[in-house]
Amino acid sequence: MNMKTKVLLLGTLAIALAACNNDENTTIDTGDSRALFSASIGAQTRAFDTSWEGDDQIGITGTKTYTNVTYQTTNGDGNFTVATPGKEIYYQDDNTVNFTAYYPWNDLGAGVTEISADTWGQSDQKNFDFLHATATGSKAKPNVAFTFSHKMAKLVLTIKKGADVSLDEVKAAVLLLEGFKHEGTFNITDGTTATKDASTAGWEFANNSADPAYNAPFVVDTKNETVAYTLIFFPQTFASGLDFTAELTGIQTFSTTLDFTAANADAGDSEAKNEWVAGRQYNMSVTLHKTGITVTGCTISKWEEADGGNVDAE
C-alpha cells in the first residue's frame, strides 16, 4: 500500500468516526411524531357521570395548527385515537406543547369557543355534562394523559315514601323545581361556564307527560322504597331557596324550599353560599307524606359530592 492510499483511508476513517460521534448526540426522527392521548376523570373514569362509553368523543386543541380535533375512545377504555384518519395531531418540532381538551365534542365553526346548552332536557344529560382538561406533550414524551374535571354541578334527589304514601305513589309523583337558570354556555378553551338570564318557573323533571325529554334519569330502590333522580345543572348562586313541589296522584300538592349553603360549608367553603359549585354532587333526601314533605339535609359526595341533608315538605 503506497503513502497516497494510506492517507485516503485514514481520511475516510476519520470522517466515519466523526459521523458516528455526531449520531450519539442527535435525536433521530423516526418519521412518526404523532401525539398519543389517554384520559381519565378525576378519581373516576367516565365522561358522562362514572365511566367512558364506547365511541365517546373529545375535542383536542394544541398549537396554532390543531384546533378542536375529534378524538374518540372506541372501546370506552380511555385510550383515544383520531376519529377521522388523516387528521392526527403531530408534534411540529421538539418544543413542549400545551394541550386542552373538552367533552363532549361539538362541531364548532372557525373561531367559536362556546357551546350553548339548555339543562331542561335532562333525558340528554350526556350532551351537557361538560368536562375539561389540560396536559403537555412533546416528541420526547409523546404520551399525553388528560385528567378531566366536571364543570357542571349535579343534584341527586332521593324521594322517600312517608306516612300513608306508597312506593307506587312516589314513583308516579310529578316533581317540579324552579328558581334556577337552566340555560348557559361552556367555554372549551378554559372550561368556564356562564348562565343566561332567564330563571326556571314550574319545570317538571319527573313524570312530565307533556315534555318527556325533561324527565331526569332515575333509579328505583325497591328494598328501601325510594326513587333517586339525578340532575345536572350549570353552576350558579341563588338569592333564595329553590322552590320544590311534589304532586301526588294529581290530587295533593306539597311544596318546600331547597338550600345548599350548609352543604357547601360542610365541604369546606369559608364563605359558604346558597349555590351549586362546579364539580360537586349534592345529595338531598325528600320524604313525601300525605300531609306534606320533609327535606333531610344535604351532603356533598364524589363528583365532588356534597351532603344537603333531608327535607320534609309539609
Short mmCIF file of C-alpha atoms in Angstrom, two decimals, residues 34-38 55-58 60 69-75 77-85 87-89:
data_model
loop_
_atom_site.label_atom_id
_atom_site.label_comp_id
_atom_site.label_asym_id
_atom_site.label_seq_id
_atom_site.Cartn_x
_atom_site.Cartn_y
_atom_site.Cartn_z
CA ARG A 34 -47.86 11.65 16.49
CA ALA A 35 -49.23 12.68 19.87
CA LEU A 36 -50.80 9.80 21.82
CA PHE A 37 -53.76 10.59 24.08
CA SER A 38 -55.37 8.92 27.09
CA ASP A 55 -67.10 5.96 20.89
CA ASP A 56 -67.18 8.85 23.38
CA GLN A 57 -65.55 11.82 21.67
CA ILE A 58 -63.43 14.69 22.97
CA ILE A 60 -58.37 18.47 21.47
CA VAL A 69 -59.64 17.87 16.58
CA THR A 70 -62.00 14.97 17.28
CA TYR A 71 -60.56 12.00 19.16
CA GLN A 72 -62.61 9.06 20.40
CA THR A 73 -62.25 6.09 22.71
CA THR A 74 -63.59 3.31 20.54
CA ASN A 75 -63.70 0.72 23.31
CA ASP A 77 -61.18 2.30 27.82
CA GLY A 78 -59.86 5.87 27.98
CA ASN A 79 -57.40 5.45 25.11
CA PHE A 80 -58.24 7.95 22.38
CA THR A 81 -57.47 7.85 18.67
CA VAL A 82 -58.34 10.31 15.95
CA ALA A 83 -61.94 9.98 14.76
CA THR A 84 -61.08 10.81 11.14
CA PRO A 85 -57.96 9.08 9.78
CA LYS A 87 -56.47 14.26 10.96
CA GLU A 88 -53.95 13.05 13.56
CA ILE A 89 -52.15 15.58 15.73
#
